[in-house]
RNA sequence: UGGGGUAUCGCCAAGCGGUAAGGCCUCGGUUUUUGGUACCGAUAUUCGGGGGUUCGAAUCCCUCUACCCCAUCCA
């Protein structure tokens, strides 16, 4: 677990510490109506990760309340995804559909409590009655039905006596709620549909808002973690559990931001469109952000998990850069995977001064990867190199083979280009070269310096393979639809050659093809006759970046900051205006503070009351407008634990220099929490401030002696550090030193 | 236009009144038989804007702005 906990873990930890729950139970609750993608992976990592970190449990629950869209094949895919990522759910997989009988009993209970009713308006009418975002809705006349009638109707709905849409069961909450979700949400609808699991037993099915919270409760879930779009649903979640007066403990819902990645789409709808429109080859197409896709492409579970870890968990909508994901897979594979040579775009090279053949011995791993293993690489006079590694007219800083520049064949010899052979169209078809017999890798006596070593394969022994080179599916950073698809997202290299050991020995499933990237033996299409490799991700390529004319990615076109226009401030009423004027003119308050007080009746009356006790208009105004205002935001004056008189006393203590403003804050917090007289609090806690330089100076000296580096930095001009020293001294005195005095003394000492 | 959220570097993200963490990306450099890796170094005088409180504000107060979610019998 990392040092900095995300906000969810902070909540869990506090709940455990406070004894709210004895054990943490989370759950991953997907609806089995689509293939899991990397966004699900984030949720899996959070839910299962929290359970693991706090010795709790995590359930896997299929939220299967909509029989018309759900399917068993998706539950299998979901289970696979969790397992593949390395997590184990608690006991068996759970299904909301298993709770249907229980849920139904809860529904009946709500009806009996008069908190739910059967409504019989049609969809159109219901929408009309719901009102709008700014206008209240109206309850339909069926809201007045008796408990008996509701119970009877509900039972008959369940039995299937009515047609789809004829009735629904709704919670009776508030048709004028500002939160639209609370305008009598639907609990059950009639659906004569076959459920893949519950069969044909039910003619009614619960909706999310009813089924989810209760399923959490039934399972004993403590922290119900979901994505941001459910924030508005939290009110219903709480309403259902509270209204039913269930025995505690009950779960609470917490929301985090869903994952977005640039150059990809994540919505079920868009993913489905890609698959059904055959823009990709199935749900496991390696270009898709589905778990199945990443898996087929060759991503490791470790890399996905690590990605989820590095992106963090927060509540701000965000889009993570794909490069972050790419980094994670490279980082993982770099330490694990054998290096082999594969030529993607072969160019024939004939070594005219070499005769016969030999087997070179080469390690599968570079020196910096602490793994063992070697293979033999056949070498003879006819080899292939990559077309990219030869240039007749090289650009500046080109390190590879040219008519003027030698290059080393990795693990083999240094060669020199002697002749370039072209076809009738001027295309290079072959290089005639000579090798240096003294330059054999590992026993080089040639003394020749080369700029680089390139991959190659022996023409006779190399195996022909298919290499599928994947690029990002979309050409736009924030793709909308099909029109944003990258036409070059898949290139099939049918003429690639690989060194024989990869096929005959198969030392691994994943490889680094030297200087190209990481590749994966396709788990489905690969055969010994026709090996197929998928490109997982390329190596970082600082040469390509240099050659690229396009601005490097990560550098967005600079958006100039447009000046921010400020909106109109609501004008003051006549009374407020008069008050404001009096505060400014007579009491000499500054405009801002006067404005805050004048506009808020609660504050201004509190202020006047305080003033009546102790006449220090400016200091009290500041205290009221800043500190008291915070407490009065969502409270009434009579709910406060402190009084105007006590605030007056507090300000007096500051005015008299008994306490500093810093201590005053501390005292105020105490008053907010437990009430009490400020003078007594100060006495009880011994908070009287220390202003005597004789007492303070030694402490300053000690702090200065302990932080020579910062003293040097300060003297070098980093004046911000003054705050650091003041802070240290204050800390040493338990906050009691007079900060103003400390400030002056420190400044003087550090001159 | 009502309600609920969110704004800290190009992208994520810590920070909760006392020196603006870290990762990715980018840019230099060292090492290198991968233009890889590793390693060093650079990159926010400033936290959406403007005010206020304070010795001291990304953090507290006021205000404005921008973006996201909500009016499926989806989840």
Coordinates of N, CA and C in Angstrom, one line a residue, chain A residues 170-374:
Chain A
X170 N -43.9 2.4 -6.9 CA -43.0 3.6 -6.7 C -42.9 3.9 -5.2
X171 N -41.7 4.4 -4.9 CA -41.5 4.9 -3.5 C -42.3 6.2 -3.4
X172 N -42.8 6.5 -2.2 CA -43.6 7.7 -2.0 C -42.6 8.6 -1.2
X173 N -42.0 9.5 -2.0 CA -41.0 10.4 -1.3 C -41.4 11.8 -1.5
X174 N -41.1 12.4 -2.6 CA -41.3 13.9 -2.7 C -41.3 14.3 -4.2
X175 N -42.5 14.6 -4.7 CA -42.5 14.9 -6.2 C -41.9 16.3 -6.5
X176 N -41.6 17.1 -5.4 CA -41.0 18.4 -5.7 C -39.6 18.4 -5.3
X177 N -39.0 17.3 -5.0 CA -37.6 17.2 -4.6 C -36.7 17.9 -5.6
X178 N -35.7 18.7 -5.1 CA -34.7 19.3 -6.1 C -33.9 18.2 -6.8
X179 N -33.7 17.2 -6.1 CA -33.0 16.0 -6.7 C -34.0 15.2 -7.4
X180 N -34.0 15.3 -8.8 CA -35.0 14.6 -9.6 C -35.1 13.1 -9.3
X181 N -34.0 12.5 -8.8 CA -34.1 11.1 -8.6 C -35.0 10.7 -7.4
X182 N -35.3 11.8 -6.6 CA -36.1 11.5 -5.4 C -37.6 11.7 -5.7
X183 N -38.0 12.1 -6.9 CA -39.4 12.3 -7.2 C -40.0 10.9 -7.4
X184 N -40.4 10.3 -6.3 CA -41.0 9.0 -6.3 C -40.4 8.0 -7.3
X185 N -39.2 7.6 -7.0 CA -38.5 6.7 -8.0 C -39.2 5.3 -8.1
X186 N -39.1 4.7 -9.2 CA -39.8 3.4 -9.5 C -39.0 2.3 -8.8
X187 N -39.7 1.4 -8.2 CA -39.0 0.3 -7.4 C -39.1 -1.0 -8.2
X188 N -40.3 -1.2 -8.8 CA -40.5 -2.4 -9.6 C -41.2 -2.1 -10.9
X189 N -40.9 -2.8 -11.9 CA -41.7 -2.7 -13.2 C -42.1 -4.1 -13.6
X190 N -43.1 -4.2 -14.4 CA -43.6 -5.5 -14.9 C -42.8 -5.8 -16.1
X191 N -42.2 -7.0 -16.2 CA -41.5 -7.4 -17.3 C -41.7 -8.9 -17.5
X192 N -42.5 -9.2 -18.5 CA -42.7 -10.7 -18.8 C -41.6 -11.1 -19.6
X193 N -40.4 -11.4 -19.0 CA -39.3 -11.8 -19.7 C -38.6 -12.9 -19.0
X194 N -37.9 -13.7 -19.8 CA -37.2 -14.9 -19.2 C -35.9 -14.4 -18.6
X195 N -35.6 -14.7 -17.4 CA -34.4 -14.3 -16.8 C -33.4 -15.4 -16.9
X196 N -32.1 -15.1 -17.3 CA -31.2 -16.2 -17.6 C -30.9 -17.1 -16.4
X197 N -31.3 -16.6 -15.2 CA -31.0 -17.3 -14.0 C -32.2 -17.6 -13.2
X198 N -33.1 -16.6 -13.0 CA -34.3 -16.8 -12.3 C -35.4 -17.5 -13.1
X199 N -35.2 -17.7 -14.3 CA -36.2 -18.4 -15.2 C -37.4 -17.5 -15.4
X200 N -38.6 -18.1 -15.3 CA -39.8 -17.4 -15.7 C -40.7 -17.2 -14.4
X201 N -40.0 -17.3 -13.3 CA -40.7 -17.2 -12.0 C -41.3 -15.8 -11.8
X202 N -40.6 -14.8 -12.2 CA -41.0 -13.4 -11.9 C -41.6 -12.7 -13.1
X203 N -42.6 -11.9 -12.8 CA -43.2 -11.1 -13.8 C -42.8 -9.6 -13.5
X204 N -42.2 -9.4 -12.3 CA -41.8 -8.1 -12.0 C -40.3 -8.1 -11.6
X205 N -39.6 -7.1 -11.9 CA -38.1 -7.0 -11.6 C -37.8 -5.7 -10.9
X206 N -37.0 -5.8 -9.9 CA -36.6 -4.5 -9.2 C -35.7 -3.7 -10.0
X207 N -35.8 -2.4 -9.8 CA -34.8 -1.5 -10.4 C -33.6 -1.3 -9.6
X208 N -32.6 -0.7 -10.2 CA -31.3 -0.5 -9.6 C -31.4 0.1 -8.2
X209 N -32.1 1.2 -8.2 CA -32.2 2.0 -6.9 C -32.8 1.2 -5.8
X210 N -33.6 0.3 -6.1 CA -34.2 -0.6 -5.0 C -33.3 -1.8 -4.7
X211 N -32.9 -2.4 -5.8 CA -32.2 -3.7 -5.6 C -30.8 -3.5 -5.1
X212 N -30.1 -2.5 -5.5 CA -28.7 -2.4 -5.2 C -28.4 -2.1 -3.7
X213 N -29.1 -1.1 -3.2 CA -28.8 -0.8 -1.8 C -29.1 -2.0 -0.9
X214 N -30.2 -2.7 -1.2 CA -30.7 -3.8 -0.3 C -29.8 -5.0 -0.5
X215 N -29.3 -5.2 -1.7 CA -28.3 -6.3 -1.9 C -27.1 -6.1 -1.1
X216 N -26.6 -4.8 -1.1 CA -25.5 -4.5 -0.3 C -25.7 -4.8 1.1
X217 N -26.9 -4.4 1.6 CA -27.3 -4.6 3.0 C -27.3 -6.1 3.3
X218 N -28.0 -6.8 2.4 CA -28.1 -8.3 2.6 C -26.8 -9.0 2.8
X219 N -25.8 -8.5 2.0 CA -24.5 -9.1 2.0 C -23.6 -8.6 3.1
X220 N -24.1 -7.6 3.8 CA -23.3 -7.1 4.9 C -22.2 -6.2 4.4
X221 N -22.4 -5.6 3.2 CA -21.4 -4.7 2.7 C -21.3 -3.5 3.6
X222 N -20.0 -3.0 3.7 CA -19.9 -1.8 4.6 C -19.7 -0.6 3.7
X223 N -18.9 -0.7 2.7 CA -18.5 0.4 1.8 C -19.0 0.1 0.4
X224 N -20.0 0.8 -0.1 CA -20.5 0.5 -1.4 C -19.9 1.6 -2.3
X225 N -18.9 1.1 -3.1 CA -18.1 2.1 -3.9 C -18.6 2.0 -5.3
X226 N -18.9 3.2 -5.9 CA -19.4 3.2 -7.2 C -18.9 4.5 -7.9
X227 N -19.3 4.7 -9.1 CA -18.8 5.9 -9.9 C -19.6 7.1 -9.7
X228 N -19.0 8.2 -10.1 CA -19.6 9.6 -9.9 C -21.1 9.8 -10.3
X229 N -21.4 9.1 -11.4 CA -22.8 9.3 -12.0 C -23.9 8.9 -11.0
X230 N -23.5 8.1 -10.0 CA -24.5 7.7 -9.0 C -24.6 8.6 -7.8
X231 N -24.0 9.7 -7.9 CA -24.0 10.6 -6.7 C -25.5 11.0 -6.4
X232 N -26.2 11.3 -7.4 CA -27.6 11.7 -7.1 C -28.5 10.5 -6.6
X233 N -28.0 9.3 -6.9 CA -28.8 8.1 -6.4 C -28.5 7.8 -5.0
X234 N -27.5 8.5 -4.4 CA -27.1 8.2 -3.0 C -28.3 8.5 -2.1
X235 N -29.1 9.6 -2.4 CA -30.2 9.9 -1.6 C -31.2 8.8 -1.5
X236 N -31.5 8.1 -2.6 CA -32.4 7.0 -2.6 C -31.8 5.8 -1.8
X237 N -30.6 5.6 -2.1 CA -29.8 4.5 -1.4 C -30.1 4.7 0.1
X238 N -29.9 5.9 0.6 CA -30.0 6.2 2.0 C -31.5 6.1 2.4
X239 N -32.3 6.6 1.6 CA -33.8 6.6 1.9 C -34.3 5.2 2.1
X240 N -34.0 4.3 1.2 CA -34.5 3.0 1.3 C -34.1 2.3 2.5
X241 N -32.7 2.4 2.8 CA -32.2 1.7 4.0 C -32.7 2.3 5.3
X242 N -32.8 3.6 5.3 CA -33.3 4.3 6.5 C -34.8 4.0 6.7
X243 N -35.6 4.1 5.7 CA -37.0 4.0 5.8 C -37.4 2.6 6.3
X244 N -36.7 1.6 5.8 CA -37.0 0.3 6.2 C -36.5 0.0 7.7
X245 N -35.8 0.9 8.2 CA -35.4 0.8 9.6 C -34.7 -0.6 9.9
X246 N -33.7 -0.8 9.0 CA -33.0 -2.1 9.1 C -32.1 -2.1 10.3
X247 N -31.8 -3.3 10.8 CA -30.9 -3.4 11.9 C -29.4 -3.1 11.4
X248 N -28.8 -2.2 12.2 CA -27.4 -1.8 11.8 C -26.4 -3.0 12.0
X249 N -25.3 -2.9 11.4 CA -24.8 -1.8 10.5 C -25.3 -1.8 9.1
X250 N -25.4 -0.7 8.5 CA -25.8 -0.6 7.1 C -24.7 0.0 6.3
X251 N -24.7 -0.3 5.0 CA -23.6 0.2 4.1 C -23.8 1.7 3.8
X252 N -22.7 2.3 3.4 CA -22.8 3.7 2.9 C -22.1 3.7 1.5
X253 N -22.7 4.6 0.7 CA -22.2 4.7 -0.7 C -21.1 5.8 -0.8
X254 N -20.1 5.5 -1.6 CA -19.0 6.5 -1.8 C -18.7 6.4 -3.3
X255 N -18.5 7.6 -3.9 CA -18.3 7.6 -5.4 C -16.9 8.1 -5.8
X256 N -16.4 7.5 -6.8 CA -15.1 8.0 -7.4 C -15.2 8.2 -8.9
X257 N -14.3 8.9 -9.5 CA -14.3 9.2 -10.9 C -14.0 8.0 -11.7
X258 N -14.8 7.7 -12.8 CA -14.6 6.6 -13.6 C -13.3 6.9 -14.5
X259 N -12.7 5.8 -15.0 CA -11.5 5.9 -15.8 C -11.8 6.4 -17.2
X260 N -11.0 7.3 -17.7 CA -11.0 7.7 -19.1 C -9.6 7.6 -19.6
X261 N -9.4 7.1 -20.8 CA -8.1 7.1 -21.4 C -8.2 7.8 -22.8
X262 N -7.2 8.6 -23.1 CA -7.3 9.3 -24.4 C -7.0 8.3 -25.5
X263 N -7.5 8.6 -26.7 CA -7.4 7.8 -27.9 C -8.2 6.5 -27.8
X264 N -9.1 6.4 -26.8 CA -9.9 5.2 -26.7 C -11.3 5.5 -26.2
X265 N -12.3 4.6 -26.4 CA -13.6 4.8 -25.9 C -13.9 3.7 -24.9
X266 N -14.8 4.1 -23.9 CA -15.0 3.1 -22.8 C -16.5 2.8 -22.7
X267 N -17.3 3.5 -23.4 CA -18.8 3.2 -23.1 C -19.2 1.9 -23.7
X268 N -20.1 1.2 -23.0 CA -20.6 0.0 -23.5 C -21.2 0.1 -24.9
X269 N -21.9 1.2 -25.1 CA -22.6 1.5 -26.4 C -21.6 1.6 -27.5
X270 N -20.5 2.3 -27.3 CA -19.5 2.5 -28.4 C -18.7 1.3 -28.6
X271 N -18.4 0.6 -27.6 CA -17.7 -0.7 -27.7 C -18.5 -1.7 -28.5
X272 N -19.8 -1.7 -28.2 CA -20.7 -2.7 -28.9 C -20.8 -2.3 -30.4
X273 N -20.8 -1.0 -30.6 CA -20.9 -0.6 -32.0 C -19.6 -1.0 -32.8
X274 N -18.5 -0.9 -32.2 CA -17.2 -1.4 -32.8 C -17.3 -2.9 -33.1
X275 N -17.8 -3.6 -32.2 CA -17.8 -5.1 -32.4 C -18.9 -5.5 -33.4
X276 N -20.1 -5.0 -33.2 CA -21.2 -5.4 -34.1 C -21.0 -4.8 -35.5
X277 N -20.4 -3.7 -35.6 CA -20.1 -3.1 -36.9 C -18.9 -3.7 -37.6
X278 N -18.3 -4.7 -36.9 CA -17.1 -5.3 -37.5 C -15.9 -4.3 -37.8
X279 N -15.9 -3.3 -37.0 CA -14.7 -2.4 -37.1 C -13.5 -3.0 -36.4
X280 N -13.8 -3.9 -35.5 CA -12.7 -4.7 -34.9 C -13.2 -6.2 -35.0
X281 N -12.2 -7.1 -34.6 CA -12.5 -8.5 -34.7 C -12.9 -9.1 -33.4
X282 N -14.1 -8.8 -32.9 CA -14.6 -9.4 -31.7 C -14.2 -8.7 -30.5
X283 N -14.8 -9.1 -29.3 CA -14.6 -8.5 -28.1 C -13.1 -8.6 -27.6
X284 N -12.4 -9.5 -28.1 CA -11.0 -9.7 -27.7 C -10.0 -9.1 -28.7
X285 N -10.5 -8.3 -29.6 CA -9.6 -7.6 -30.5 C -8.6 -6.8 -29.7
X286 N -7.3 -7.1 -30.0 CA -6.2 -6.5 -29.2 C -6.2 -4.9 -29.2
X287 N -7.0 -4.3 -30.1 CA -7.1 -2.8 -30.1 C -8.1 -2.3 -29.1
X288 N -8.9 -3.2 -28.6 CA -10.0 -2.8 -27.7 C -9.5 -2.6 -26.2
X289 N -10.1 -1.7 -25.5 CA -9.7 -1.6 -24.1 C -10.4 -2.6 -23.2
X290 N -11.0 -3.7 -23.8 CA -11.6 -4.7 -22.9 C -10.5 -5.5 -22.3
X291 N -10.8 -6.1 -21.2 CA -9.9 -7.0 -20.5 C -9.4 -8.1 -21.5
X292 N -10.4 -8.7 -22.2 CA -10.1 -9.7 -23.1 C -9.2 -9.2 -24.2
X293 N -9.4 -8.0 -24.6 CA -8.5 -7.4 -25.7 C -7.1 -7.2 -25.2
X294 N -6.9 -6.7 -24.0 CA -5.6 -6.5 -23.5 C -4.9 -7.8 -23.3
X295 N -5.7 -8.8 -22.8 CA -5.2 -10.1 -22.6 C -4.7 -10.7 -23.9
X296 N -5.5 -10.6 -24.9 CA -5.1 -11.2 -26.2 C -3.9 -10.5 -26.8
X297 N -3.9 -9.2 -26.5 CA -2.7 -8.4 -27.0 C -1.4 -8.8 -26.3
X298 N -1.5 -9.2 -25.1 CA -0.3 -9.6 -24.4 C 0.0 -8.9 -23.1
X299 N -0.9 -8.0 -22.8 CA -0.7 -7.2 -21.5 C -0.8 -8.2 -20.4
X300 N 0.0 -8.0 -19.3 CA 0.0 -8.9 -18.2 C -1.0 -8.3 -17.1
X301 N -1.5 -9.2 -16.3 CA -2.4 -8.6 -15.2 C -1.6 -7.7 -14.3
X302 N -0.3 -8.0 -14.1 CA 0.5 -7.1 -13.2 C 0.5 -5.7 -13.7
X303 N 0.7 -5.6 -15.1 CA 0.8 -4.3 -15.6 C -0.5 -3.5 -15.5
X304 N -1.6 -4.2 -15.7 CA -2.9 -3.5 -15.6 C -3.1 -3.0 -14.1
X305 N -2.8 -3.9 -13.2 CA -3.0 -3.6 -11.8 C -2.1 -2.4 -11.4
X306 N -0.9 -2.5 -11.9 CA 0.1 -1.4 -11.6 C -0.4 -0.1 -12.2
X307 N -1.0 -0.2 -13.4 CA -1.6 1.0 -14.0 C -2.7 1.6 -13.1
X308 N -3.6 0.7 -12.6 CA -4.7 1.2 -11.8 C -4.1 1.8 -10.5
X309 N -3.0 1.3 -10.0 CA -2.4 1.8 -8.9 C -1.8 3.2 -9.1
X310 N -1.2 3.4 -10.2 CA -0.5 4.7 -10.4 C -1.4 5.8 -10.8
X311 N -2.6 5.5 -11.4 CA -3.5 6.6 -11.7 C -4.2 7.2 -10.6
X312 N -4.3 6.4 -9.5 CA -4.9 7.0 -8.3 C -6.4 6.9 -8.3
X313 N -7.0 7.3 -7.2 CA -8.5 7.4 -7.1 C -8.9 8.7 -6.6
X314 N -9.7 9.4 -7.3 CA -10.2 10.8 -6.8 C -11.6 11.0 -7.4
X315 N -12.0 12.2 -7.2 CA -13.4 12.6 -7.6 C -13.4 13.5 -8.8
X316 N -12.2 13.9 -9.3 CA -12.2 14.8 -10.5 C -12.3 14.0 -11.8
X317 N -13.2 14.4 -12.6 CA -13.3 13.8 -14.0 C -11.9 13.9 -14.6
X318 N -11.4 12.8 -15.1 CA -10.1 12.9 -15.7 C -9.9 11.9 -16.8
X319 N -8.9 12.2 -17.7 CA -8.6 11.4 -18.8 C -7.1 11.1 -18.7
X320 N -6.8 9.8 -18.5 CA -5.4 9.5 -18.3 C -4.7 9.3 -19.7
X321 N -3.5 9.7 -19.8 CA -2.7 9.6 -21.0 C -2.4 8.1 -21.3
X322 N -2.7 7.6 -22.5 CA -2.3 6.2 -22.8 C -0.9 5.9 -22.5
X323 N 0.0 6.9 -22.6 CA 1.4 6.6 -22.4 C 1.7 6.1 -21.0
X324 N 0.8 6.4 -20.1 CA 0.9 5.9 -18.7 C 0.7 4.4 -18.7
X325 N -0.3 3.9 -19.5 CA -0.5 2.5 -19.6 C 0.6 1.8 -20.3
X326 N 1.1 2.4 -21.4 CA 2.2 1.9 -22.1 C 3.4 1.7 -21.3
X327 N 3.6 2.7 -20.4 CA 4.8 2.7 -19.5 C 4.7 1.4 -18.6
X328 N 3.5 1.2 -18.1 CA 3.3 0.1 -17.2 C 3.6 -1.3 -17.8
X329 N 3.2 -1.5 -19.0 CA 3.5 -2.8 -19.6 C 4.9 -2.9 -20.0
X330 N 5.6 -1.8 -20.5 CA 7.0 -1.9 -20.8 C 7.8 -2.2 -19.6
X331 N 7.4 -1.5 -18.5 CA 8.1 -1.6 -17.2 C 8.1 -3.0 -16.7
X332 N 6.9 -3.6 -16.9 CA 6.7 -5.0 -16.4 C 7.5 -6.0 -17.2
X333 N 7.4 -5.9 -18.6 CA 8.0 -6.8 -19.5 C 9.5 -6.7 -19.6
X334 N 10.0 -5.5 -19.4 CA 11.4 -5.2 -19.5 C 12.2 -6.2 -18.6
X335 N 11.7 -6.4 -17.4 CA 12.4 -7.2 -16.4 C 12.1 -8.7 -16.6
X336 N 11.2 -9.1 -17.4 CA 10.7 -10.5 -17.4 C 11.1 -11.3 -18.7
X337 N 11.2 -10.6 -19.8 CA 11.0 -11.3 -21.1 C 12.2 -11.5 -21.9
X338 N 12.4 -12.6 -22.6 CA 13.6 -12.8 -23.4 C 13.7 -11.9 -24.6
X339 N 14.9 -11.5 -25.0 CA 15.1 -10.7 -26.2 C 15.5 -11.6 -27.3
X340 N 14.8 -11.4 -28.4 CA 15.1 -12.2 -29.6 C 15.1 -11.3 -30.8
X341 N 15.6 -11.8 -31.9 CA 15.7 -11.0 -33.1 C 14.6 -11.4 -34.1
X342 N 13.9 -10.4 -34.6 CA 12.9 -10.6 -35.6 C 13.0 -9.5 -36.6
X343 N 13.0 -9.8 -37.9 CA 13.0 -8.7 -38.9 C 11.7 -8.5 -39.5
X344 N 11.1 -7.4 -39.3 CA 9.7 -7.1 -39.8 C 9.6 -6.8 -41.3
X345 N 10.6 -6.0 -41.7 CA 10.6 -5.6 -43.2 C 12.0 -6.0 -43.8
X346 N 12.0 -7.3 -44.2 CA 13.3 -7.8 -44.6 C 14.0 -7.2 -45.8
X347 N 15.3 -7.0 -45.7 CA 16.1 -6.5 -46.8 C 17.3 -7.5 -46.9
X348 N 17.5 -8.1 -48.0 CA 18.5 -9.2 -48.1 C 19.9 -8.6 -48.1
X349 N 20.8 -9.2 -47.3 CA 22.2 -8.8 -47.3 C 23.0 -10.0 -47.6
X350 N 23.9 -9.9 -48.6 CA 24.8 -11.0 -48.9 C 26.2 -10.6 -48.5
X351 N 26.7 -11.5 -47.7 CA 28.1 -11.2 -47.2 C 29.1 -11.9 -48.0
X352 N 29.7 -11.2 -48.9 CA 30.4 -11.8 -50.0 C 31.7 -12.5 -49.6
X353 N 32.3 -12.1 -48.4 CA 33.5 -12.7 -48.0 C 33.3 -13.8 -46.9
X354 N 32.1 -14.2 -46.7 CA 31.8 -15.3 -45.7 C 31.4 -16.6 -46.4
X355 N 32.0 -17.7 -45.9 CA 31.7 -19.0 -46.5 C 31.2 -19.9 -45.4
X356 N 30.3 -20.8 -45.8 CA 29.9 -21.8 -44.8 C 28.8 -21.3 -43.9
X357 N 28.8 -21.8 -42.6 CA 27.9 -21.3 -41.6 C 28.4 -21.6 -40.2
X358 N 27.8 -21.0 -39.2 CA 28.2 -21.3 -37.9 C 27.0 -21.0 -36.9
X359 N 27.0 -21.5 -35.7 CA 26.0 -21.2 -34.7 C 26.6 -20.2 -33.7
X360 N 26.0 -19.1 -33.5 CA 26.5 -18.2 -32.5 C 25.7 -18.4 -31.2
X361 N 26.3 -18.3 -30.1 CA 25.6 -18.4 -28.8 C 25.3 -17.0 -28.3
X362 N 24.1 -16.9 -27.9 CA 23.7 -15.5 -27.4 C 22.7 -15.7 -26.2
X363 N 22.9 -14.8 -25.2 CA 22.0 -14.8 -24.1 C 20.6 -14.2 -24.5
X364 N 19.6 -14.8 -23.8 CA 18.3 -14.2 -24.1 C 18.0 -12.9 -23.4
X365 N 18.9 -12.6 -22.4 CA 18.7 -11.4 -21.6 C 19.9 -10.5 -21.7
X366 N 19.6 -9.2 -21.6 CA 20.7 -8.2 -21.6 C 21.3 -8.2 -20.2
X367 N 22.5 -7.6 -20.1 CA 23.2 -7.6 -18.8 C 22.4 -7.1 -17.6
X368 N 21.5 -6.1 -17.9 CA 20.8 -5.5 -16.8 C 19.6 -6.3 -16.4
X369 N 19.3 -7.4 -17.0 CA 18.2 -8.2 -16.6 C 18.8 -9.5 -16.0
X370 N 18.6 -9.7 -14.7 CA 19.2 -10.8 -14.0 C 18.5 -12.1 -14.2
X371 N 18.5 -12.6 -15.5 CA 17.9 -13.9 -15.8 C 18.9 -14.7 -16.7
X372 N 18.7 -16.0 -16.6 CA 19.7 -16.8 -17.3 C 19.0 -17.5 -18.5
X373 N 19.8 -17.8 -19.5 CA 19.2 -18.5 -20.7 C 19.9 -18.1 -21.9
X374 N 20.3 -19.1 -22.7 CA 20.9 -18.7 -24.0 C 20.3 -19.5 -25.1

